[in-house]
mmCIF file of C-alpha atoms in Angstrom:
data_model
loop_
_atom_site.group_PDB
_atom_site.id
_atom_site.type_symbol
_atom_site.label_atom_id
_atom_site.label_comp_id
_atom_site.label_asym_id
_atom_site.label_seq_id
_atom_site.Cartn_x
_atom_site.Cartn_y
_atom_site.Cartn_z
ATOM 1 C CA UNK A 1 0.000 0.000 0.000
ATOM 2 C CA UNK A 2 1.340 3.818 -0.839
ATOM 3 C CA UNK A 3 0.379 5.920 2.377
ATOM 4 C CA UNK A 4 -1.898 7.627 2.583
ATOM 5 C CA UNK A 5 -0.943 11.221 2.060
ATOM 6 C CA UNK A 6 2.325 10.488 1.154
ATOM 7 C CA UNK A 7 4.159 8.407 -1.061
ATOM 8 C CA UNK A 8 6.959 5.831 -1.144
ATOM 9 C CA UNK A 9 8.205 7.848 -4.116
ATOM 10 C CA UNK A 10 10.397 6.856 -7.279
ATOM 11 C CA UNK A 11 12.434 4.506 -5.656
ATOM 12 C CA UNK A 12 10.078 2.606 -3.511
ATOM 13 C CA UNK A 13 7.529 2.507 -6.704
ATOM 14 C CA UNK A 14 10.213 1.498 -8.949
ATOM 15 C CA UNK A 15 11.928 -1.003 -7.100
ATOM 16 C CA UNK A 16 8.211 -2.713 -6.093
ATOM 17 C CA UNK A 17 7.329 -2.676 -10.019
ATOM 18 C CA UNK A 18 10.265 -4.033 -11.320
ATOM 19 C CA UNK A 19 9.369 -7.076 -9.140
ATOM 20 C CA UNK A 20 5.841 -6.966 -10.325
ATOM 21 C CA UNK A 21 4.801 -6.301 -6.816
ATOM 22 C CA UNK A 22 1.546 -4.278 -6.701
ATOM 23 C CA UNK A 23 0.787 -1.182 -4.863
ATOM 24 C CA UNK A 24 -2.377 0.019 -4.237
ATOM 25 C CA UNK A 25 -2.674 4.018 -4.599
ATOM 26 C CA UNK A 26 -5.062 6.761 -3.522
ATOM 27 C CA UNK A 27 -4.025 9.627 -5.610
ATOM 28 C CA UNK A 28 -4.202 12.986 -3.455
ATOM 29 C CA UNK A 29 -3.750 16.553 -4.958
ATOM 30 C CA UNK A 30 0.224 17.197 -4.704
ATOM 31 C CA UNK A 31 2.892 15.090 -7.034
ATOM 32 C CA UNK A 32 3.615 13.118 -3.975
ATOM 33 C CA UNK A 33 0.148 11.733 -4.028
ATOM 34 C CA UNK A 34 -0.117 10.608 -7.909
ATOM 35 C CA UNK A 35 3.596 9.556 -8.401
ATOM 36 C CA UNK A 36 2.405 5.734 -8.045
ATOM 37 C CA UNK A 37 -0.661 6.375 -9.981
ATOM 38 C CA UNK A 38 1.356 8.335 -12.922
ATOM 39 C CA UNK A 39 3.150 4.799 -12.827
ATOM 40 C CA UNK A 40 0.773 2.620 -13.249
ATOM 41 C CA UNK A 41 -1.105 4.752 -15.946
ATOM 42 C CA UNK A 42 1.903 4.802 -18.057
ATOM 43 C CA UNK A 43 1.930 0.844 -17.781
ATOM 44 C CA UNK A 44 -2.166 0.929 -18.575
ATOM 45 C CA UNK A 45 -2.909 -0.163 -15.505
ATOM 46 C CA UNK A 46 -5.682 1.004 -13.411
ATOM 47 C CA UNK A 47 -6.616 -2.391 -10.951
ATOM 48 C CA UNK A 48 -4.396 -0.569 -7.544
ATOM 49 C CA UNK A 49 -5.745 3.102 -8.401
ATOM 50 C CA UNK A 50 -8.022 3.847 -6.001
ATOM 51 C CA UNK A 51 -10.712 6.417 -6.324
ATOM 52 C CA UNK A 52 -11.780 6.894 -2.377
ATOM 53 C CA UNK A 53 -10.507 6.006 0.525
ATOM 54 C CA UNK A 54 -13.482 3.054 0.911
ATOM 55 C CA UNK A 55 -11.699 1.569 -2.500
ATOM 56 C CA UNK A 56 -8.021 2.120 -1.155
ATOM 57 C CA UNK A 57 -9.287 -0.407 1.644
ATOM 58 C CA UNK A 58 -10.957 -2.908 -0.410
ATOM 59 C CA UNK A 59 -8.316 -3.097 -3.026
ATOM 60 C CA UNK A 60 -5.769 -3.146 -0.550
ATOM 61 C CA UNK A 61 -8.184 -6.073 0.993
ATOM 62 C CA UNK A 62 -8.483 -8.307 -1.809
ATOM 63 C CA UNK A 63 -4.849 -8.138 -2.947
ATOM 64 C CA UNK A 64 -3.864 -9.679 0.566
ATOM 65 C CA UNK A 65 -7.161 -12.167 0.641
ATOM 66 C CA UNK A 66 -7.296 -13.006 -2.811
ATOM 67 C CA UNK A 67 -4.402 -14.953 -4.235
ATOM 68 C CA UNK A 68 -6.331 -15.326 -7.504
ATOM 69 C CA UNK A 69 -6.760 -11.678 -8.107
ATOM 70 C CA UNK A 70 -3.117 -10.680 -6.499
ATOM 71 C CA UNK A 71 -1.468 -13.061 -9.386
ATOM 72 C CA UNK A 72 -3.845 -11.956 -11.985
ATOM 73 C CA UNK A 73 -2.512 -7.937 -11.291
ATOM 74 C CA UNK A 74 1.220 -8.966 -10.356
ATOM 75 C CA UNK A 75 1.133 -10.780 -14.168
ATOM 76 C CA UNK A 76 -0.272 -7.732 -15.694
ATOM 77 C CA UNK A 77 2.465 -5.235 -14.151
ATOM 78 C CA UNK A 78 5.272 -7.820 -15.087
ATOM 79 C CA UNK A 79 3.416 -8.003 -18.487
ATOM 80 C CA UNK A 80 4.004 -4.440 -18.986
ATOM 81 C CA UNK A 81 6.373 -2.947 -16.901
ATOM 82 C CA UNK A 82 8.710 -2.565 -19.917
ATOM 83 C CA UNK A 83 6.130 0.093 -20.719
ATOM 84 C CA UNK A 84 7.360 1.818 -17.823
ATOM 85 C CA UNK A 85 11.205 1.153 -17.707
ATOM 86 C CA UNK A 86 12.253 1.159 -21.473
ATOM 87 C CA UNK A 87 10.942 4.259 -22.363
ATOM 88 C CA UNK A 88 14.146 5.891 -24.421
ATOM 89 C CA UNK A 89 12.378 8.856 -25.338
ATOM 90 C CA UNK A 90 12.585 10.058 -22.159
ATOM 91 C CA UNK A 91 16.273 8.855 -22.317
ATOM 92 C CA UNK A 92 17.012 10.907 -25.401
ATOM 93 C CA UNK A 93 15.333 13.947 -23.952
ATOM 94 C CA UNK A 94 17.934 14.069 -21.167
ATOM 95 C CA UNK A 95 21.048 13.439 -23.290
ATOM 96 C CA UNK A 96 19.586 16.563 -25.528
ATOM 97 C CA UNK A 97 18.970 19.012 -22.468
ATOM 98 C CA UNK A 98 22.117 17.528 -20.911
ATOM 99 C CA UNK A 99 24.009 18.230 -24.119
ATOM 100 C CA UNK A 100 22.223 22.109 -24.628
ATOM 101 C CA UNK A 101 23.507 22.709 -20.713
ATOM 102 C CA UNK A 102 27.411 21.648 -21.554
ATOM 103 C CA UNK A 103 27.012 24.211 -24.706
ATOM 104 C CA UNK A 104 25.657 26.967 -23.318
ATOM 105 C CA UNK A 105 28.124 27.118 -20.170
ATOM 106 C CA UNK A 106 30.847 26.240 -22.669
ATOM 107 C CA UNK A 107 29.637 29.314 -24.961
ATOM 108 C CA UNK A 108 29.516 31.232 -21.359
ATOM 109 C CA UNK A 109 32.671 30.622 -19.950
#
């Protein structure tokens, strides 16, 4: 489960995906709220996303009570968690700003 309120944050999301462990989210109004969610929605995912707190609990409920269910979501993030990780894009936008930074302080200095 993400807190409440608060969230475990990249490395805590990242790490639990890459295992194709679930987490089950209540998205609140600051970026520390929807980091999970943002996660999951970039995978296509929307079985952890809670949309109250009475749906945090029960989906929190049935991935503990349910084996059934809890492999059915783990398979789906493992399914497409390269979705999430392999996204070069966002790779290539770094090395570009990255490269624009060196340029500029080398055409400063």
């Amino acid at each position: 489960m993400d807190t409440v309120g608060y969230s475990g944050g990249a490395n805590s999301t990242y790490d639990a995906l890459a295992m194709g462990g679930p987490i089950v989210r209540l998205p609140t109004g600051m970026h520390r709220g929807r980091y999970t969610a943002a996660a999951y929605r970039t995978m296509g995912l929307d079985e952890c996303i809670a949309e109250a707190p009475e749906d945090y609990v029960r989906q929190a409920v049935e991935l503990a009570t349910n084996a059934e269910y809890r492999r059915s979501v783990v398979d789906k993030i493992v399914d497409r968690r390269h979705q999430l990780f392999d996204i070069v894009a966002a790779v290539r936008e770094l090395e570009d700003t990255f490269e624009r930074l060196i340029a500029d302080a080398n055409c400063a200095g």
